[in-house]
C-alpha atoms as a PDB file:
ATOM      1  CA  MET A   1     -78.983  45.054  12.040  1.00  0.00           C
ATOM      2  CA  ASP A   2     -79.542  46.571  15.515  1.00  0.00           C
ATOM      3  CA  MET A   3     -78.136  45.043  18.588  1.00  0.00           C
ATOM      4  CA  LYS A   4     -81.282  43.582  19.988  1.00  0.00           C
ATOM      5  CA  LYS A   5     -82.135  41.783  16.843  1.00  0.00           C
ATOM      6  CA  ARG A   6     -78.576  40.367  16.632  1.00  0.00           C
ATOM      7  CA  VAL A   7     -78.711  39.088  20.125  1.00  0.00           C
ATOM      8  CA  SER A   8     -81.895  37.069  19.389  1.00  0.00           C
ATOM      9  CA  LEU A   9     -80.184  35.601  16.257  1.00  0.00           C
ATOM     10  CA  GLU A  10     -77.140  34.706  18.275  1.00  0.00           C
ATOM     11  CA  LEU A  11     -79.542  32.973  20.894  1.00  0.00           C
ATOM     12  CA  ARG A  12     -80.737  30.330  18.145  1.00  0.00           C
ATOM     13  CA  HIS A  13     -83.671  29.277  20.318  1.00  0.00           C
ATOM     14  CA  ARG A  14     -81.271  28.763  23.566  1.00  0.00           C
ATOM     15  CA  SER A  15     -81.937  30.222  26.737  1.00  0.00           C
ATOM     16  CA  PRO A  16     -79.545  33.001  27.858  1.00  0.00           C
ATOM     17  CA  THR A  17     -78.281  30.760  30.721  1.00  0.00           C
ATOM     18  CA  GLU A  18     -76.825  28.246  28.194  1.00  0.00           C
ATOM     19  CA  VAL A  19     -74.728  30.855  26.310  1.00  0.00           C
ATOM     20  CA  GLN A  20     -71.144  31.123  27.144  1.00  0.00           C
ATOM     21  CA  GLU A  21     -69.841  33.208  24.234  1.00  0.00           C
ATOM     22  CA  LEU A  22     -71.727  36.172  22.675  1.00  0.00           C
ATOM     23  CA  VAL A  23     -70.283  37.779  19.617  1.00  0.00           C
ATOM     24  CA  LEU A  24     -72.165  40.971  18.277  1.00  0.00           C
ATOM     25  CA  ASP A  25     -69.430  42.521  16.270  1.00  0.00           C
ATOM     26  CA  ASN A  26     -70.440  45.070  13.539  1.00  0.00           C
ATOM     27  CA  CYS A  27     -74.141  45.452  14.628  1.00  0.00           C
ATOM     28  CA  ARG A  28     -75.640  48.724  15.337  1.00  0.00           C
ATOM     29  CA  SER A  29     -76.391  50.188  18.844  1.00  0.00           C
ATOM     30  CA  THR A  30     -78.796  52.539  19.495  1.00  0.00           C
ATOM     31  CA  GLU A  31     -77.595  55.862  20.909  1.00  0.00           C
ATOM     32  CA  GLY A  32     -74.261  54.258  21.694  1.00  0.00           C
ATOM     33  CA  LYS A  33     -75.499  51.958  24.590  1.00  0.00           C
ATOM     34  CA  ILE A  34     -75.454  48.145  24.936  1.00  0.00           C
ATOM     35  CA  GLU A  35     -78.960  46.665  24.237  1.00  0.00           C
ATOM     36  CA  GLY A  36     -80.373  43.237  24.746  1.00  0.00           C
ATOM     37  CA  ILE A  37     -77.913  41.899  27.130  1.00  0.00           C
ATOM     38  CA  THR A  38     -79.182  41.214  30.591  1.00  0.00           C
ATOM     39  CA  GLU A  39     -78.139  39.419  33.814  1.00  0.00           C
ATOM     40  CA  GLU A  40     -80.018  36.285  32.293  1.00  0.00           C
ATOM     41  CA  PHE A  41     -76.596  35.517  30.601  1.00  0.00           C
ATOM     42  CA  SER A  42     -75.308  34.342  33.854  1.00  0.00           C
ATOM     43  CA  ASN A  43     -72.640  31.868  32.356  1.00  0.00           C
ATOM     44  CA  LEU A  44     -71.266  34.136  29.855  1.00  0.00           C
ATOM     45  CA  GLU A  45     -67.550  34.059  29.610  1.00  0.00           C
ATOM     46  CA  LEU A  46     -66.731  36.052  26.483  1.00  0.00           C
ATOM     47  CA  LEU A  47     -68.612  39.076  25.263  1.00  0.00           C
ATOM     48  CA  SER A  48     -67.411  40.664  21.944  1.00  0.00           C
ATOM     49  CA  LEU A  49     -68.855  44.197  20.858  1.00  0.00           C
ATOM     50  CA  ILE A  50     -66.405  45.404  18.350  1.00  0.00           C
ATOM     51  CA  ASN A  51     -67.291  48.275  16.125  1.00  0.00           C
ATOM     52  CA  VAL A  52     -70.867  48.731  17.293  1.00  0.00           C
ATOM     53  CA  GLY A  53     -70.809  52.391  17.861  1.00  0.00           C
ATOM     54  CA  LEU A  54     -70.651  52.323  21.588  1.00  0.00           C
ATOM     55  CA  THR A  55     -70.047  55.679  23.515  1.00  0.00           C
ATOM     56  CA  SER A  56     -70.744  54.220  27.087  1.00  0.00           C
ATOM     57  CA  VAL A  57     -70.746  50.886  29.015  1.00  0.00           C
ATOM     58  CA  GLY A  58     -73.318  52.143  31.340  1.00  0.00           C
ATOM     59  CA  ASP A  59     -75.901  49.622  30.597  1.00  0.00           C
ATOM     60  CA  ILE A  60     -73.520  46.574  30.739  1.00  0.00           C
ATOM     61  CA  PRO A  61     -75.269  44.067  33.234  1.00  0.00           C
ATOM     62  CA  LYS A  62     -73.697  42.367  36.014  1.00  0.00           C
ATOM     63  CA  LEU A  63     -72.045  39.110  34.663  1.00  0.00           C
ATOM     64  CA  ASP A  64     -70.078  37.552  37.350  1.00  0.00           C
ATOM     65  CA  LYS A  65     -68.516  34.830  35.109  1.00  0.00           C
ATOM     66  CA  LEU A  66     -67.525  36.999  32.214  1.00  0.00           C
ATOM     67  CA  LYS A  67     -63.691  36.826  31.678  1.00  0.00           C
ATOM     68  CA  LYS A  68     -62.991  38.297  28.029  1.00  0.00           C
ATOM     69  CA  LEU A  69     -64.745  41.745  26.894  1.00  0.00           C
ATOM     70  CA  GLU A  70     -63.864  42.984  23.520  1.00  0.00           C
ATOM     71  CA  LEU A  71     -64.751  46.621  23.077  1.00  0.00           C
ATOM     72  CA  SER A  72     -62.337  47.720  20.368  1.00  0.00           C
ATOM     73  CA  ASP A  73     -63.165  50.290  17.605  1.00  0.00           C
ATOM     74  CA  ASN A  74     -65.676  52.046  19.487  1.00  0.00           C
ATOM     75  CA  ARG A  75     -66.084  55.773  20.746  1.00  0.00           C
ATOM     76  CA  ILE A  76     -65.909  55.111  24.699  1.00  0.00           C
ATOM     77  CA  SER A  77     -63.906  57.706  26.596  1.00  0.00           C
ATOM     78  CA  GLY A  78     -64.691  56.892  30.277  1.00  0.00           C
ATOM     79  CA  GLY A  79     -67.165  55.137  32.688  1.00  0.00           C
ATOM     80  CA  LEU A  80     -64.843  52.290  33.531  1.00  0.00           C
ATOM     81  CA  GLU A  81     -65.705  52.172  36.915  1.00  0.00           C
ATOM     82  CA  LEU A  82     -69.117  50.359  35.992  1.00  0.00           C
ATOM     83  CA  LEU A  83     -66.820  47.566  34.444  1.00  0.00           C
ATOM     84  CA  ALA A  84     -65.078  47.308  37.863  1.00  0.00           C
ATOM     85  CA  GLU A  85     -68.467  46.847  39.667  1.00  0.00           C
ATOM     86  CA  ARG A  86     -70.133  44.674  37.467  1.00  0.00           C
ATOM     87  CA  LEU A  87     -67.408  42.314  35.894  1.00  0.00           C
ATOM     88  CA  VAL A  88     -65.580  41.256  39.008  1.00  0.00           C
ATOM     89  CA  ASN A  89     -63.814  38.162  37.479  1.00  0.00           C
ATOM     90  CA  LEU A  90     -62.727  39.941  34.253  1.00  0.00           C
ATOM     91  CA  THR A  91     -59.132  38.885  32.900  1.00  0.00           C
ATOM     92  CA  HIS A  92     -58.934  40.205  29.470  1.00  0.00           C
ATOM     93  CA  LEU A  93     -60.081  43.652  28.203  1.00  0.00           C
ATOM     94  CA  ASN A  94     -59.661  45.081  24.782  1.00  0.00           C
ATOM     95  CA  LEU A  95     -60.068  48.900  24.548  1.00  0.00           C
ATOM     96  CA  SER A  96     -58.351  49.471  21.287  1.00  0.00           C
ATOM     97  CA  GLY A  97     -59.527  52.288  19.151  1.00  0.00           C
ATOM     98  CA  ASN A  98     -61.420  54.067  21.742  1.00  0.00           C
ATOM     99  CA  LYS A  99     -61.116  57.705  22.992  1.00  0.00           C
ATOM    100  CA  PHE A 100     -59.042  57.301  26.081  1.00  0.00           C
ATOM    101  CA  LYS A 101     -56.639  60.209  26.353  1.00  0.00           C
ATOM    102  CA  ASP A 102     -55.586  60.255  29.832  1.00  0.00           C
ATOM    103  CA  ILE A 103     -54.070  57.663  32.308  1.00  0.00           C
ATOM    104  CA  SER A 104     -56.499  58.814  34.944  1.00  0.00           C
ATOM    105  CA  THR A 105     -59.554  57.549  32.741  1.00  0.00           C
ATOM    106  CA  LEU A 106     -58.100  54.027  33.281  1.00  0.00           C
ATOM    107  CA  GLU A 107     -57.689  54.117  37.005  1.00  0.00           C
ATOM    108  CA  PRO A 108     -61.252  52.450  37.826  1.00  0.00           C
ATOM    109  CA  LEU A 109     -59.456  49.287  36.370  1.00  0.00           C
ATOM    110  CA  LYS A 110     -57.448  48.932  39.449  1.00  0.00           C
ATOM    111  CA  LYS A 111     -60.659  47.362  41.058  1.00  0.00           C
ATOM    112  CA  LEU A 112     -60.388  44.327  38.908  1.00  0.00           C
ATOM    113  CA  PRO A 113     -58.064  42.194  40.600  1.00  0.00           C
ATOM    114  CA  GLN A 114     -58.213  39.304  38.156  1.00  0.00           C
ATOM    115  CA  LEU A 115     -57.256  41.595  34.950  1.00  0.00           C
ATOM    116  CA  LYS A 116     -54.225  40.120  33.485  1.00  0.00           C
ATOM    117  CA  SER A 117     -54.333  41.552  29.860  1.00  0.00           C
ATOM    118  CA  LEU A 118     -55.025  45.155  28.678  1.00  0.00           C
ATOM    119  CA  ASP A 119     -55.098  46.491  25.130  1.00  0.00           C
ATOM    120  CA  LEU A 120     -55.100  49.971  24.322  1.00  0.00           C
ATOM    121  CA  PHE A 121     -53.710  50.159  20.739  1.00  0.00           C
ATOM    122  CA  ASN A 122     -54.740  53.177  18.565  1.00  0.00           C
ATOM    123  CA  CYS A 123     -55.907  55.104  21.719  1.00  0.00           C
ATOM    124  CA  GLU A 124     -54.387  58.552  22.367  1.00  0.00           C
ATOM    125  CA  VAL A 125     -53.306  57.699  25.633  1.00  0.00           C
ATOM    126  CA  THR A 126     -50.430  55.365  24.131  1.00  0.00           C
ATOM    127  CA  ASN A 127     -48.694  58.519  22.790  1.00  0.00           C
ATOM    128  CA  LEU A 128     -47.873  59.807  26.217  1.00  0.00           C
ATOM    129  CA  ALA A 129     -44.608  59.836  27.743  1.00  0.00           C
ATOM    130  CA  ASP A 130     -43.778  56.835  29.832  1.00  0.00           C
ATOM    131  CA  TYR A 131     -47.126  55.222  28.723  1.00  0.00           C
ATOM    132  CA  ARG A 132     -46.007  51.521  29.433  1.00  0.00           C
ATOM    133  CA  GLU A 133     -44.525  52.361  32.840  1.00  0.00           C
ATOM    134  CA  SER A 134     -47.252  54.287  34.041  1.00  0.00           C
ATOM    135  CA  ILE A 135     -49.845  51.710  33.221  1.00  0.00           C
ATOM    136  CA  PHE A 136     -47.883  48.901  34.826  1.00  0.00           C
ATOM    137  CA  LYS A 137     -47.356  51.038  37.806  1.00  0.00           C
ATOM    138  CA  LEU A 138     -51.256  52.083  37.982  1.00  0.00           C
ATOM    139  CA  LEU A 139     -52.553  48.482  37.414  1.00  0.00           C
ATOM    140  CA  PRO A 140     -49.855  46.051  39.082  1.00  0.00           C
ATOM    141  CA  GLN A 141     -52.344  43.251  38.573  1.00  0.00           C
ATOM    142  CA  LEU A 142     -51.416  43.456  34.848  1.00  0.00           C
ATOM    143  CA  THR A 143     -49.216  40.743  33.200  1.00  0.00           C
ATOM    144  CA  TYR A 144     -49.735  42.050  29.634  1.00  0.00           C
ATOM    145  CA  LEU A 145     -50.373  45.473  28.188  1.00  0.00           C
ATOM    146  CA  ASP A 146     -50.684  45.650  24.525  1.00  0.00           C
ATOM    147  CA  GLY A 147     -49.699  42.054  24.144  1.00  0.00           C
ATOM    148  CA  TYR A 148     -46.270  42.403  26.004  1.00  0.00           C
ATOM    149  CA  ASP A 149     -45.185  42.272  29.610  1.00  0.00           C
ATOM    150  CA  ILE A 150     -43.202  44.741  31.820  1.00  0.00           C
ATOM    151  CA  ASP A 151     -39.983  43.498  30.152  1.00  0.00           C
ATOM    152  CA  ASP A 152     -41.224  43.693  26.436  1.00  0.00           C
ATOM    153  CA  CYS A 153     -41.830  39.973  26.287  1.00  0.00           C
ATOM    154  CA  GLU A 154     -44.510  39.045  24.118  1.00  0.00           C
ATOM    155  CA  ALA A 155     -47.425  37.007  25.348  1.00  0.00           C
ATOM    156  CA  SER A 156     -47.282  33.337  24.951  1.00  0.00           C
ATOM    157  CA  ASP A 157     -49.845  31.078  23.351  1.00  0.00           C
ATOM    158  CA  SER A 158     -50.865  29.781  26.964  1.00  0.00           C
ATOM    159  CA  ASP A 159     -51.561  33.158  28.026  1.00  0.00           C
ATOM    160  CA  GLY A 160     -53.425  34.045  24.793  1.00  0.00           C
ATOM    161  CA  GLU A 161     -55.493  32.060  22.374  1.00  0.00           C
ATOM    162  CA  GLY A 162     -53.004  29.166  21.638  1.00  0.00           C
ATOM    163  CA  ASP A 163     -53.427  26.836  18.901  1.00  0.00           C
ATOM    164  CA  GLY A 164     -53.572  23.744  21.551  1.00  0.00           C
ATOM    165  CA  VAL A 165     -50.704  21.858  19.834  1.00  0.00           C
ATOM    166  CA  ASP A 166     -48.471  20.121  22.257  1.00  0.00           C
ATOM    167  CA  GLU A 167     -44.865  20.124  21.501  1.00  0.00           C
ATOM    168  CA  ASP A 168     -44.477  16.592  22.610  1.00  0.00           C
ATOM    169  CA  GLU A 169     -47.061  15.653  20.067  1.00  0.00           C
ATOM    170  CA  GLU A 170     -45.193  17.323  17.344  1.00  0.00           C
ATOM    171  CA  GLU A 171     -41.955  15.571  18.326  1.00  0.00           C
ATOM    172  CA  GLY A 172     -43.884  12.184  18.549  1.00  0.00           C
ATOM    173  CA  GLU A 173     -45.253  12.773  14.987  1.00  0.00           C
ATOM    174  CA  SER A 174     -41.906  13.666  13.666  1.00  0.00           C
ATOM    175  CA  GLU A 175     -40.527  10.446  15.267  1.00  0.00           C
ATOM    176  CA  ASP A 176     -43.123   8.276  13.962  1.00  0.00           C
ATOM    177  CA  PHE A 177     -42.364  10.040  10.343  1.00  0.00           C
ATOM    178  CA  GLU A 178     -38.758   9.254  10.401  1.00  0.00           C
ATOM    179  CA  GLU A 179     -39.256   5.659  11.448  1.00  0.00           C
ATOM    180  CA  GLU A 180     -41.859   5.331   8.621  1.00  0.00           C
ATOM    181  CA  GLU A 181     -39.040   6.818   6.024  1.00  0.00           C
ATOM    182  CA  GLU A 182     -36.466   4.249   7.526  1.00  0.00           C
ATOM    183  CA  GLU A 183     -38.853   1.302   6.842  1.00  0.00           C
ATOM    184  CA  ASP A 184     -39.559   2.537   3.362  1.00  0.00           C
ATOM    185  CA  GLU A 185     -35.681   2.751   2.765  1.00  0.00           C
ATOM    186  CA  GLU A 186     -35.101  -0.967   4.156  1.00  0.00           C
ATOM    187  CA  ASP A 187     -38.048  -2.154   2.008  1.00  0.00           C
ATOM    188  CA  VAL A 188     -36.513  -0.628  -1.201  1.00  0.00           C
ATOM    189  CA  VAL A 189     -33.098  -1.887  -0.292  1.00  0.00           C
ATOM    190  CA  ALA A 190     -34.736  -5.461   0.214  1.00  0.00           C
ATOM    191  CA  GLU A 191     -36.526  -5.323  -3.044  1.00  0.00           C
ATOM    192  CA  GLU A 192     -33.234  -4.254  -4.931  1.00  0.00           C
ATOM    193  CA  ASP A 193     -31.413  -7.280  -3.343  1.00  0.00           C
ATOM    194  CA  ASP A 194     -34.251  -9.554  -4.353  1.00  0.00           C
ATOM    195  CA  ASP A 195     -34.115  -8.221  -8.014  1.00  0.00           C
ATOM    196  CA  SER A 196     -30.216  -8.694  -8.310  1.00  0.00           C
ATOM    197  CA  GLY A 197     -30.726 -12.246  -6.825  1.00  0.00           C
ATOM    198  CA  ASP A 198     -33.098 -13.007  -9.416  1.00  0.00           C
ATOM    199  CA  ASP A 199     -30.918 -11.826 -12.187  1.00  0.00           C
ATOM    200  CA  THR A 200     -28.090 -13.647 -10.760  1.00  0.00           C
ATOM    201  CA  GLY A 201     -30.109 -16.794 -10.748  1.00  0.00           C
ATOM    202  CA  ASP A 202     -31.100 -16.397 -14.154  1.00  0.00           C
ATOM    203  CA  GLU A 203     -27.425 -15.824 -15.367  1.00  0.00           C
ATOM    204  CA  GLU A 204     -26.463 -19.047 -13.515  1.00  0.00           C
ATOM    205  CA  ASP A 205     -29.344 -21.054 -14.997  1.00  0.00           C
ATOM    206  CA  GLY A 206     -28.272 -19.663 -18.498  1.00  0.00           C
ATOM    207  CA  GLU A 207     -24.801 -20.741 -17.800  1.00  0.00           C
ATOM    208  CA  VAL A 208     -25.474 -23.995 -16.634  1.00  0.00           C
ATOM    209  CA  ASN A 209     -28.088 -24.512 -19.443  1.00  0.00           C
ATOM    210  CA  GLY A 210     -25.620 -23.334 -21.887  1.00  0.00           C
ATOM    211  CA  ASP A 211     -22.866 -25.913 -20.675  1.00  0.00           C
ATOM    212  CA  VAL A 212     -25.605 -28.694 -20.812  1.00  0.00           C
ATOM    213  CA  ASP A 213     -26.657 -27.690 -24.112  1.00  0.00           C
ATOM    214  CA  SER A 214     -22.982 -27.317 -25.486  1.00  0.00           C
ATOM    215  CA  GLU A 215     -22.271 -30.959 -23.979  1.00  0.00           C
ATOM    216  CA  ASP A 216     -25.501 -32.332 -25.653  1.00  0.00           C
ATOM    217  CA  ASP A 217     -24.230 -30.630 -29.032  1.00  0.00           C
ATOM    218  CA  GLU A 218     -20.806 -32.397 -28.733  1.00  0.00           C
ATOM    219  CA  GLU A 219     -22.483 -35.844 -28.024  1.00  0.00           C
ATOM    220  CA  ASP A 220     -24.539 -35.331 -31.022  1.00  0.00           C
ATOM    221  CA  GLU A 221     -21.606 -34.544 -33.291  1.00  0.00           C
ATOM    222  CA  GLU A 222     -19.807 -37.731 -31.997  1.00  0.00           C
ATOM    223  CA  ASP A 223     -22.912 -39.813 -32.804  1.00  0.00           C
ATOM    224  CA  GLU A 224     -22.937 -38.397 -36.298  1.00  0.00           C
ATOM    225  CA  ASP A 225     -19.143 -39.112 -36.792  1.00  0.00           C
ATOM    226  CA  ASP A 226     -19.564 -42.708 -35.665  1.00  0.00           C
ATOM    227  CA  ASP A 227     -22.398 -43.273 -38.147  1.00  0.00           C
ATOM    228  CA  ASP A 228     -20.323 -41.862 -40.718  1.00  0.00           C
ATOM    229  CA  GLU A 229     -17.333 -44.244 -39.911  1.00  0.00           C
ATOM    230  CA  ASP A 230     -19.836 -47.232 -39.787  1.00  0.00           C
ATOM    231  CA  SER A 231     -21.143 -46.587 -43.265  1.00  0.00           C
ATOM    232  CA  SER A 232     -17.632 -46.014 -45.164  1.00  0.00           C
ATOM    233  CA  PRO A 233     -15.066 -48.935 -45.508  1.00  0.00           C
ATOM    234  CA  ALA A 234     -12.282 -48.996 -43.113  1.00  0.00           C
ATOM    235  CA  LYS A 235      -8.870 -47.698 -44.379  1.00  0.00           C
ATOM    236  CA  GLY A 236      -6.746 -50.287 -46.044  1.00  0.00           C
ATOM    237  CA  GLU A 237      -9.610 -52.709 -46.839  1.00  0.00           C
ATOM    238  CA  LYS A 238     -10.628 -53.151 -50.539  1.00  0.00           C
ATOM    239  CA  ARG A 239     -14.271 -53.034 -51.181  1.00  0.00           C
ATOM    240  CA  LYS A 240     -15.706 -56.366 -51.858  1.00  0.00           C
ATOM    241  CA  ARG A 241     -17.197 -57.117 -55.160  1.00  0.00           C
ATOM    242  CA  ASP A 242     -20.528 -58.562 -55.261  1.00  0.00           C
ATOM    243  CA  PRO A 243     -21.160 -61.927 -57.340  1.00  0.00           C
ATOM    244  CA  GLU A 244     -23.455 -59.845 -59.737  1.00  0.00           C
ATOM    245  CA  ASP A 245     -20.675 -57.591 -60.677  1.00  0.00           C
ATOM    246  CA  GLU A 246     -18.305 -60.370 -61.614  1.00  0.00           C
ATOM    247  CA  ASP A 247     -20.895 -62.070 -63.860  1.00  0.00           C
ATOM    248  CA  ASP A 248     -21.693 -58.801 -65.509  1.00  0.00           C
ATOM    249  CA  GLU A 249     -17.758 -58.549 -66.346  1.00  0.00           C
ATOM    250  CA  ASP A 250     -17.667 -62.236 -67.815  1.00  0.00           C
ATOM    251  CA  ASP A 251     -20.474 -61.476 -70.182  1.00  0.00           C
ATOM    252  CA  ASP A 252     -18.622 -58.699 -71.549  1.00  0.00           C
END
């Protein structure tokens, strides 16, 4: 897809003044030039032209609000003075994978006072002796070169594209998680105590009922003994004979 058509698709029925970010990666440029981007994109803050076959930035329009320009994996070898003239508020510039061989070709970038980050990965210029020292000396406004500052400290998330997660929020979430764990442990302990209490109660009830049942059994046994004693003659007493028994004997 050519660059002009890609620009039309990215607009999505919006006017150029509404667009703040425009990504045209991997489309095709005609004759290695920028096409379809005009000064009407007055509020554009990010423009990405990665791997589009550019050999020149001569057709880039004046974009006063542009801060980030991605030009990696193209065939640009010079002409950076136009960037200094037309992108006065540029802060991040990525020229990785282009054809820059000499430090002098980067000198026009001195006229970009807001430039904080410059990437030149996979450019021949990075093979020069004292490459990093020379670039930081040439461009004193730079904070990061290829992602590292002059002391070889890596760029922080706040200077790059951070994930937006606040450390305080992370700590707060961890504290809440710990509190929830403690509450869960307390609930488990309380449930165990309740269960043990119920078991003890059942045992006590069983013991009490057992005692009561045993007492009842003893009372029942005593009653049965009393009945037996009432029905049998007392010791030392003779059994009285009925008159009928005596008559029978006389008849015999």
